CSV table of C-alpha atoms and ligand atoms in Angstrom, one decimal:
chain,number,residue,atom,x,y,z
A,1,UNK,CA,-13.9,-88.2,8.6
A,2,UNK,CA,-16.7,-89.8,11.0
A,3,UNK,CA,-20.3,-90.1,11.2
A,4,UNK,CA,-21.5,-87.8,14.3
A,5,UNK,CA,-25.0,-87.8,15.7
A,6,UNK,CA,-25.9,-84.7,18.0
A,7,UNK,CA,-28.8,-84.7,20.3
A,8,UNK,CA,-30.2,-81.2,21.3
A,9,UNK,CA,-30.5,-78.5,18.9
A,10,UNK,CA,-29.7,-75.6,21.4
A,11,UNK,CA,-26.8,-73.6,21.8
A,12,UNK,CA,-24.3,-76.3,22.5
A,13,UNK,CA,-25.6,-78.9,20.1
A,14,UNK,CA,-25.4,-76.4,17.4
A,15,UNK,CA,-22.1,-75.1,18.5
A,16,UNK,CA,-20.5,-78.5,18.2
A,17,UNK,CA,-22.3,-79.6,15.1
A,18,UNK,CA,-21.1,-76.4,13.3
A,19,UNK,CA,-17.5,-77.4,14.7
A,20,UNK,CA,-17.7,-81.1,13.4
A,21,UNK,CA,-19.0,-79.8,10.0
A,22,UNK,CA,-16.0,-77.4,9.7
A,23,UNK,CA,-13.7,-80.5,10.5
A,24,UNK,CA,-15.4,-82.3,7.9
A,25,UNK,CA,-17.3,-85.0,9.7
A,26,UNK,CA,-20.7,-85.9,8.3
A,27,UNK,CA,-23.3,-84.5,11.2
A,28,UNK,CA,-26.9,-85.4,11.9
A,29,UNK,CA,-28.6,-82.9,14.3
A,30,UNK,CA,-31.6,-83.9,16.4
A,31,UNK,CA,-34.2,-82.0,18.1
A,32,UNK,CA,-37.1,-83.6,20.1
A,33,UNK,CA,-39.3,-80.8,18.7
A,34,UNK,CA,-40.4,-81.1,15.1
A,35,UNK,CA,-41.4,-77.2,15.3
A,36,UNK,CA,-37.7,-76.4,16.3
A,37,UNK,CA,-36.4,-78.2,13.2
A,38,UNK,CA,-38.7,-76.3,11.1
A,39,UNK,CA,-37.7,-73.1,12.6
A,40,UNK,CA,-34.0,-74.0,11.9
A,41,UNK,CA,-34.7,-74.9,8.4
A,42,UNK,CA,-36.5,-71.8,7.7
A,43,UNK,CA,-34.3,-69.4,9.5
A,44,UNK,CA,-30.9,-71.2,8.8
A,45,UNK,CA,-30.1,-70.8,12.4
A,46,UNK,CA,-31.8,-71.1,16.0
A,47,UNK,CA,-32.6,-67.5,16.4
A,48,UNK,CA,-33.7,-67.9,19.9
A,49,UNK,CA,-30.7,-70.2,21.4
A,50,UNK,CA,-27.9,-69.2,19.2
A,51,UNK,CA,-28.6,-66.4,16.9
A,52,UNK,CA,-26.1,-65.2,14.4
A,53,UNK,CA,-24.6,-68.7,13.9
A,54,UNK,CA,-25.4,-69.9,10.5
A,55,UNK,CA,-26.2,-73.6,10.4
A,56,UNK,CA,-24.3,-75.2,7.2
A,57,UNK,CA,-26.8,-77.1,4.6
A,58,UNK,CA,-24.5,-80.2,4.8
A,59,UNK,CA,-25.7,-80.6,8.5
A,60,UNK,CA,-28.7,-83.1,8.4
A,61,UNK,CA,-31.5,-81.7,10.6
A,62,UNK,CA,-34.1,-84.3,12.0
A,63,UNK,CA,-36.5,-85.0,14.6
A,64,UNK,CA,-36.7,-88.7,14.0
A,65,UNK,CA,-34.4,-90.4,16.6
A,66,UNK,CA,-34.0,-93.4,14.5
A,67,UNK,CA,-31.8,-91.3,12.1
A,68,UNK,CA,-29.0,-91.3,14.7
A,69,UNK,CA,-28.3,-95.0,14.2
A,70,UNK,CA,-25.0,-96.0,12.9
A,71,UNK,CA,-22.7,-93.2,14.1
A,72,UNK,CA,-19.3,-93.2,15.1
A,73,UNK,CA,-20.1,-91.0,18.1
A,74,UNK,CA,-23.2,-89.7,19.7
A,75,UNK,CA,-23.2,-86.3,21.5
A,76,UNK,CA,-25.9,-85.6,24.0
A,77,UNK,CA,-26.4,-81.9,24.4
A,78,UNK,CA,-29.8,-81.5,25.8
A,79,UNK,CA,-30.5,-79.7,29.2
A,80,UNK,CA,-29.8,-81.9,32.4
A,81,UNK,CA,-33.6,-82.3,33.0
A,82,UNK,CA,-34.0,-84.0,29.7
A,83,UNK,CA,-31.3,-86.3,29.8
A,84,UNK,CA,-32.9,-89.4,31.3
A,85,UNK,CA,-35.8,-89.1,28.8
A,86,UNK,CA,-33.5,-88.6,25.7
A,87,UNK,CA,-31.1,-91.6,26.7
A,88,UNK,CA,-34.3,-93.6,27.1
A,89,UNK,CA,-35.6,-92.8,23.6
A,90,UNK,CA,-32.1,-93.4,22.1
A,91,UNK,CA,-32.0,-97.0,23.7
A,92,UNK,CA,-32.9,-99.2,20.7
A,93,UNK,CA,-30.6,-97.3,18.4
A,94,UNK,CA,-27.4,-97.5,20.2
A,95,UNK,CA,-25.0,-100.6,19.5
A,96,UNK,CA,-22.9,-102.7,22.0
A,97,UNK,CA,-19.8,-100.8,22.8
A,98,UNK,CA,-20.8,-97.6,21.0
A,99,UNK,CA,-19.4,-94.4,22.5
A,100,UNK,CA,-21.8,-91.5,23.9
A,101,UNK,CA,-20.4,-88.3,24.9
A,102,UNK,CA,-22.5,-86.0,27.2
A,103,UNK,CA,-22.1,-82.3,27.5
A,104,UNK,CA,-25.0,-81.6,30.1
A,105,UNK,CA,-24.1,-80.1,33.4
A,106,UNK,CA,-26.3,-80.8,36.4
A,107,UNK,CA,-27.4,-83.6,38.6
A,108,UNK,CA,-30.6,-85.5,38.5
A,109,UNK,CA,-33.5,-83.8,40.4
A,110,UNK,CA,-34.4,-85.9,43.5
A,111,UNK,CA,-31.9,-88.7,43.2
A,112,UNK,CA,-29.2,-86.4,42.8
A,113,UNK,CA,-27.4,-88.8,40.5
A,114,UNK,CA,-24.5,-87.7,38.1
A,115,UNK,CA,-25.8,-87.6,34.6
A,116,UNK,CA,-23.3,-90.3,33.4
A,117,UNK,CA,-24.9,-92.6,36.0
A,118,UNK,CA,-28.4,-91.7,34.8
A,119,UNK,CA,-27.2,-92.6,31.1
A,120,UNK,CA,-25.5,-95.7,32.1
A,121,UNK,CA,-28.8,-96.8,33.5
A,122,UNK,CA,-30.7,-96.2,30.3
A,123,UNK,CA,-28.0,-96.9,28.0
A,124,UNK,CA,-26.0,-99.8,29.6
A,125,UNK,CA,-24.5,-101.0,26.1
A,126,UNK,CA,-22.7,-97.6,25.7
A,127,UNK,CA,-19.3,-96.3,26.9
A,128,UNK,CA,-20.0,-92.8,28.4
A,129,UNK,CA,-17.7,-89.9,28.0
A,130,UNK,CA,-18.2,-86.5,29.8
A,131,UNK,CA,-17.1,-83.5,28.1
A,132,UNK,CA,-16.7,-80.6,30.3
A,133,UNK,CA,-14.6,-77.3,30.6
A,134,UNK,CA,-14.8,-73.5,29.8
A,135,UNK,CA,-16.7,-73.6,26.5
A,136,UNK,CA,-19.3,-71.1,25.8
A,137,UNK,CA,-21.4,-72.3,22.7
A,138,UNK,CA,-21.1,-68.9,21.2
A,139,UNK,CA,-17.2,-69.0,21.2
A,140,UNK,CA,-17.0,-72.6,20.2
A,141,UNK,CA,-19.3,-72.0,17.3
A,142,UNK,CA,-16.8,-69.4,16.0
A,143,UNK,CA,-13.8,-70.9,16.6
A,144,UNK,CA,-12.4,-69.1,19.5
A,145,UNK,CA,-9.5,-71.3,21.2
A,146,UNK,CA,-11.1,-73.6,23.8
A,147,UNK,CA,-10.2,-76.1,25.9
A,148,UNK,CA,-12.1,-78.9,27.6
A,149,UNK,CA,-11.7,-82.4,29.1
A,150,UNK,CA,-13.2,-85.8,28.0
A,151,UNK,CA,-13.5,-88.0,31.1
A,152,UNK,CA,-14.4,-91.5,31.0
A,153,UNK,CA,-13.9,-94.7,33.1
A,154,UNK,CA,-12.6,-96.2,29.6
A,155,UNK,CA,-9.5,-94.5,28.3
A,156,UNK,CA,-10.3,-96.0,25.0
A,157,UNK,CA,-13.6,-94.2,24.8
A,158,UNK,CA,-12.1,-90.7,26.0
A,159,UNK,CA,-9.4,-91.0,23.4
A,160,UNK,CA,-11.9,-92.0,20.8
A,161,UNK,CA,-13.8,-88.4,21.5
A,162,UNK,CA,-10.2,-86.7,21.8
A,163,UNK,CA,-9.4,-88.4,18.4
A,164,UNK,CA,-12.7,-87.3,16.8
A,165,UNK,CA,-13.1,-83.8,18.1
A,166,UNK,CA,-9.8,-82.3,18.7
A,167,UNK,CA,-9.0,-79.5,16.2
A,168,UNK,CA,-6.9,-76.3,16.0
A,169,UNK,CA,-9.6,-74.5,17.9
A,170,UNK,CA,-10.8,-77.0,20.4
A,171,UNK,CA,-7.8,-78.7,22.6
A,172,UNK,CA,-9.1,-81.9,24.4
A,173,UNK,CA,-7.4,-83.4,27.6
A,174,UNK,CA,-8.7,-86.8,28.7
A,175,UNK,CA,-9.1,-87.4,32.3
A,176,UNK,CA,-10.3,-90.5,34.3
A,177,UNK,CA,-11.9,-88.7,37.0
A,178,UNK,CA,-15.4,-88.6,35.9
A,179,UNK,CA,-17.0,-88.1,39.1
A,180,UNK,CA,-14.7,-84.9,39.8
A,181,UNK,CA,-15.5,-83.6,36.4
A,182,UNK,CA,-19.2,-84.0,36.6
A,183,UNK,CA,-19.4,-82.5,40.1
A,184,UNK,CA,-17.4,-79.4,39.0
A,185,UNK,CA,-19.5,-78.9,36.0
A,186,UNK,CA,-22.8,-79.3,37.9
A,187,UNK,CA,-21.8,-77.2,40.9
A,188,UNK,CA,-20.0,-74.3,39.3
A,189,UNK,CA,-23.5,-73.3,38.1
A,190,UNK,CA,-24.5,-72.6,41.8
A,191,UNK,CA,-21.4,-70.4,42.3
A,192,UNK,CA,-22.3,-68.5,38.9
A,193,UNK,CA,-25.7,-67.6,40.3
A,194,UNK,CA,-24.1,-66.4,43.5
A,195,UNK,CA,-21.6,-64.3,41.5
A,196,UNK,CA,-24.5,-63.0,39.5
A,197,UNK,CA,-26.2,-62.0,42.9
A,198,UNK,CA,-23.1,-60.3,43.8
A,199,UNK,CA,-22.9,-58.3,40.6
A,200,UNK,CA,-26.5,-57.3,41.0
A,201,UNK,CA,-25.8,-55.8,44.4
A,202,UNK,CA,-22.8,-53.9,42.8
A,203,UNK,CA,-20.4,-55.6,44.9
A,204,UNK,CA,-16.7,-55.5,44.1
A,205,UNK,CA,-13.9,-57.5,42.3
A,206,UNK,CA,-12.9,-58.5,45.8
A,207,UNK,CA,-16.2,-60.1,46.6
A,208,UNK,CA,-16.4,-62.0,43.2
A,209,UNK,CA,-12.9,-63.2,43.7
A,210,UNK,CA,-13.7,-64.6,47.1
A,211,UNK,CA,-16.8,-66.1,46.1
A,212,UNK,CA,-15.0,-68.2,43.1
A,213,UNK,CA,-12.2,-69.2,45.5
A,214,UNK,CA,-14.2,-70.3,48.2
A,215,UNK,CA,-16.8,-71.6,46.0
A,216,UNK,CA,-14.5,-74.1,44.3
A,217,UNK,CA,-13.2,-75.1,47.9
A,218,UNK,CA,-16.6,-76.2,49.0
A,219,UNK,CA,-17.4,-77.9,45.7
A,220,UNK,CA,-14.2,-80.0,46.0
A,221,UNK,CA,-14.9,-80.6,49.6
A,222,UNK,CA,-18.1,-82.3,48.4
A,223,UNK,CA,-16.7,-84.0,45.6
A,224,UNK,CA,-13.8,-85.6,47.6
A,225,UNK,CA,-16.5,-86.7,50.2
A,226,UNK,CA,-18.4,-88.5,47.2
A,227,UNK,CA,-15.3,-90.1,45.8
A,228,UNK,CA,-13.8,-87.7,43.3
A,229,UNK,CA,-10.0,-86.5,43.1
A,230,UNK,CA,-9.1,-83.2,44.7
A,231,UNK,CA,-6.8,-82.3,41.7
A,232,UNK,CA,-9.6,-82.3,39.1
A,233,UNK,CA,-11.1,-79.0,41.0
A,234,UNK,CA,-7.9,-77.2,40.1
A,235,UNK,CA,-8.4,-78.2,36.3
A,236,UNK,CA,-10.5,-77.1,33.2
A,237,UNK,CA,-13.8,-78.7,34.4
A,238,UNK,CA,-13.3,-77.2,37.9
A,239,UNK,CA,-11.9,-73.6,38.4
A,240,UNK,CA,-11.7,-73.4,34.5
A,241,UNK,CA,-15.4,-73.6,34.1
A,242,UNK,CA,-16.0,-71.5,37.4
A,243,UNK,CA,-13.9,-68.8,36.1
A,244,UNK,CA,-15.9,-68.4,32.7
A,245,UNK,CA,-19.1,-69.0,34.0
A,246,UNK,CA,-18.7,-66.3,36.8
A,247,UNK,CA,-17.4,-63.7,34.7
A,248,UNK,CA,-19.1,-63.9,31.4
A,249,UNK,CA,-22.5,-62.4,30.4
A,250,UNK,CA,-22.9,-65.6,28.2
A,251,UNK,CA,-23.8,-67.3,31.3
A,252,UNK,CA,-27.6,-67.6,32.0
A,253,UNK,CA,-27.0,-68.6,35.7
A,254,UNK,CA,-24.9,-65.4,36.1
A,255,UNK,CA,-27.6,-63.4,34.5
A,256,UNK,CA,-30.2,-64.8,36.6
A,257,UNK,CA,-28.1,-64.1,39.7
A,258,UNK,CA,-27.9,-60.5,38.5
A,259,UNK,CA,-31.7,-60.1,38.5
A,260,UNK,CA,-31.8,-61.6,41.9
A,261,UNK,CA,-29.1,-59.3,43.3
A,262,UNK,CA,-31.2,-56.4,41.8
A,263,UNK,CA,-34.1,-57.2,43.8
A,264,UNK,CA,-36.2,-59.9,41.5
A,265,UNK,CA,-37.3,-63.0,43.2
A,266,UNK,CA,-35.9,-66.3,41.9
A,267,UNK,CA,-39.0,-66.9,39.8
A,268,UNK,CA,-39.0,-63.5,38.3
A,269,UNK,CA,-35.4,-63.8,37.4
A,270,UNK,CA,-35.8,-67.2,35.7
A,271,UNK,CA,-38.7,-65.7,33.7
A,272,UNK,CA,-36.5,-62.6,32.6
A,273,UNK,CA,-33.7,-64.9,31.4
A,274,UNK,CA,-36.4,-67.0,29.5
A,275,UNK,CA,-34.0,-70.0,29.0
A,276,UNK,CA,-33.0,-72.9,30.9
A,277,UNK,CA,-31.0,-71.9,34.0
A,278,UNK,CA,-29.6,-75.1,35.4
A,279,UNK,CA,-27.9,-73.7,38.5
A,280,UNK,CA,-31.5,-73.3,40.0
A,281,UNK,CA,-32.1,-76.9,40.3
A,282,UNK,CA,-28.3,-77.5,40.8
A,283,UNK,CA,-28.5,-75.3,44.0
A,284,UNK,CA,-31.2,-77.4,45.5
A,285,UNK,CA,-29.5,-80.8,44.7
A,286,UNK,CA,-26.0,-79.6,46.0
A,287,UNK,CA,-27.7,-78.3,49.1
A,288,UNK,CA,-29.5,-81.6,49.7
A,289,UNK,CA,-26.7,-83.7,48.8
A,290,UNK,CA,-24.2,-81.8,51.3
A,291,UNK,CA,-26.9,-82.3,54.0
A,292,UNK,CA,-27.0,-86.1,53.3
A,293,UNK,CA,-23.1,-86.6,53.1
A,294,UNK,CA,-22.6,-83.9,56.1
A,295,UNK,CA,-20.4,-81.8,54.3
A,296,UNK,CA,-20.5,-77.9,55.0
A,297,UNK,CA,-21.2,-75.7,52.0
A,298,UNK,CA,-21.8,-72.2,53.2
A,299,UNK,CA,-22.2,-70.3,49.8
A,300,UNK,CA,-24.3,-73.3,48.6
A,301,UNK,CA,-26.5,-73.2,51.8
A,302,UNK,CA,-26.8,-69.3,51.4
A,303,UNK,CA,-27.7,-69.8,47.7
A,304,UNK,CA,-30.3,-72.4,48.5
A,305,UNK,CA,-31.9,-69.8,51.1
A,306,UNK,CA,-31.9,-66.8,48.8
A,307,UNK,CA,-33.3,-69.0,45.8
A,308,UNK,CA,-35.9,-71.3,47.8
A,309,UNK,CA,-36.8,-69.3,51.0
A,310,UNK,CA,-36.7,-65.7,49.9
A,311,UNK,CA,-33.8,-65.0,52.1
A,312,UNK,CA,-32.5,-61.3,51.2
A,313,UNK,CA,-29.3,-61.3,49.5
A,314,UNK,CA,-27.8,-58.7,51.7
A,315,UNK,CA,-28.6,-60.9,54.9
A,316,UNK,CA,-26.9,-63.8,52.9
A,317,UNK,CA,-23.9,-62.1,52.4
A,318,UNK,CA,-23.7,-60.6,56.0
A,319,UNK,CA,-24.3,-64.1,57.3
A,320,UNK,CA,-21.2,-65.6,55.2
A,321,UNK,CA,-19.1,-62.9,56.2
A,322,UNK,CA,-19.9,-63.5,59.9
A,323,UNK,CA,-19.1,-67.1,59.9
A,324,UNK,CA,-17.0,-68.7,62.7
A,325,UNK,CA,-13.2,-68.1,62.6
A,326,UNK,CA,-11.5,-71.1,60.5
A,327,UNK,CA,-8.0,-72.0,59.0
A,328,UNK,CA,-8.0,-71.5,55.2
A,329,UNK,CA,-6.4,-74.8,54.6
A,330,UNK,CA,-9.1,-77.7,54.0
A,331,UNK,CA,-6.6,-80.3,55.6
A,332,UNK,CA,-6.2,-78.5,58.8
A,333,UNK,CA,-9.7,-77.5,59.1
A,334,UNK,CA,-11.2,-81.0,58.3
A,335,UNK,CA,-8.7,-82.6,60.7
A,336,UNK,CA,-9.8,-80.1,63.7
A,337,UNK,CA,-13.3,-80.1,62.9
B,1,NAD,N1,-24.6,-73.3,26.0
B,1,NAD,C1,-23.3,-73.5,26.5
B,1,NAD,O1,-22.3,-72.7,26.2
B,1,NAD,C2,-22.9,-74.8,27.1
B,1,NAD,C3,-21.6,-75.2,27.2
B,1,NAD,C4,-21.3,-76.3,27.8
B,1,NAD,C5,-22.2,-77.3,28.3
B,1,NAD,N2,-23.5,-77.1,28.2
B,1,NAD,C6,-24.4,-77.8,28.4
B,1,NAD,O2,-25.3,-78.4,27.3
B,1,NAD,C7,-26.5,-78.6,27.7
B,1,NAD,C8,-27.1,-78.2,26.7
B,1,NAD,O3,-27.3,-76.7,26.7
B,1,NAD,P1,-27.5,-75.6,25.8
B,1,NAD,O4,-26.9,-74.4,26.2
B,1,NAD,O5,-27.4,-76.2,24.4
B,1,NAD,O6,-29.1,-75.5,26.0
B,1,NAD,P2,-30.3,-74.9,25.4
B,1,NAD,O7,-31.2,-74.3,26.3
B,1,NAD,O8,-29.7,-73.8,24.3
B,1,NAD,O9,-30.9,-75.9,24.4
B,1,NAD,C9,-31.5,-76.9,24.9
B,1,NAD,C10,-31.9,-77.7,23.7
B,1,NAD,O10,-32.6,-79.1,24.3
B,1,NAD,C11,-33.8,-79.5,23.7
B,1,NAD,N3,-34.7,-79.8,25.0
B,1,NAD,C12,-35.4,-79.0,25.7
B,1,NAD,N4,-36.2,-79.9,26.5
B,1,NAD,C13,-36.0,-81.1,25.9
B,1,NAD,C14,-36.6,-82.4,26.2
B,1,NAD,N5,-37.5,-82.5,27.1
B,1,NAD,N6,-36.3,-83.5,25.6
B,1,NAD,C15,-35.3,-83.3,24.4
B,1,NAD,N7,-34.6,-82.3,24.1
B,1,NAD,C16,-35.2,-81.2,24.8
B,1,NAD,C17,-34.3,-78.2,23.2
B,1,NAD,O11,-34.6,-78.6,21.6
B,1,NAD,C18,-33.4,-77.2,22.9
B,1,NAD,O12,-33.0,-77.0,21.5
B,1,NAD,C19,-26.6,-78.3,29.2
B,1,NAD,O13,-26.7,-79.1,30.3
B,1,NAD,C20,-25.5,-77.4,29.5
B,1,NAD,O14,-24.9,-77.0,30.7
B,1,NAD,C21,-23.8,-75.7,27.4
């Protein structure tokens, strides 16, 4: 039995809080917004972000960040755009060597930093663990068997998370390639948007499979250029998360893509989804990052042109299909480029 603090009372923060409560841990769930806490107390659930998942009374709900002091583990479950500001607020309350696990998937806007780098700048006293993998909140909350990785440069911190959170419904593997795990998690959202666009255009299974396979290839190409291990992209936080995001209606990124494929602009699609669509900002970050390190990412580039330059999805797909001939193997292609 441990004391666990969760920041972010949206879909995933609630799912993990409910899971930790079932495991017998003492859970404090924090939201930056007092009104959100009031609504959750009134409704017994977050009707907007995770309807039908009842929040047990034993979970302490708060909008006072001081209440997160003295926990055995802090889980940061806010959207990527709010990671720096939330970590900053947490600074006075985290002790030396305390473990913080983050589940946010994205890159910081403008700086393109990985979120663990952002957190390390704000909370240098903490050991940071990244939890990632195919794990929809709706399924974690209801105990559907799920697998994730806990990645950290500190083996001890990753194992601390594994020890506290692993249970019969959540299997956790430790991993020391934090870069690979974060790039996989952030960039799969771009491919999920593209997969949604293909679905909105009523293309077939062949197209979706092509997008996923070539998508993970280019994510790995960028990740390896930035220091990640190639093997990580074939694991849970790479292809695993890509598969779940590209095939499920739980994915907001895929839903936004479907609206775009049906003829809406990116702005209209974001409004229709009505919740954070992290793939939108991730597309811009991935595009800019790929240019800055001179790594070719054709799907990311076409997705960027559709989202930010109003290129028609039909033309983007035609341009992807009409690219110059090349070898499938990365090694051979990179050697002969
Ligand atoms: N939902 C999932 O299935 C899932 C699974 C794995 C990882 N994640 C990741 O977890 C993170 C959170 O996702 P989610 O689905 O729970 O999001 P969500 O949109 O359901 O909830 C976001 C929560 O963040 C809080 N928030 C919004 N703006 C904030 C701010 N400026 N400061 C502090 N808090 C703020 C709100 O209180 C809200 O409850 C994302 O990075 C996402 O990629 C989500």
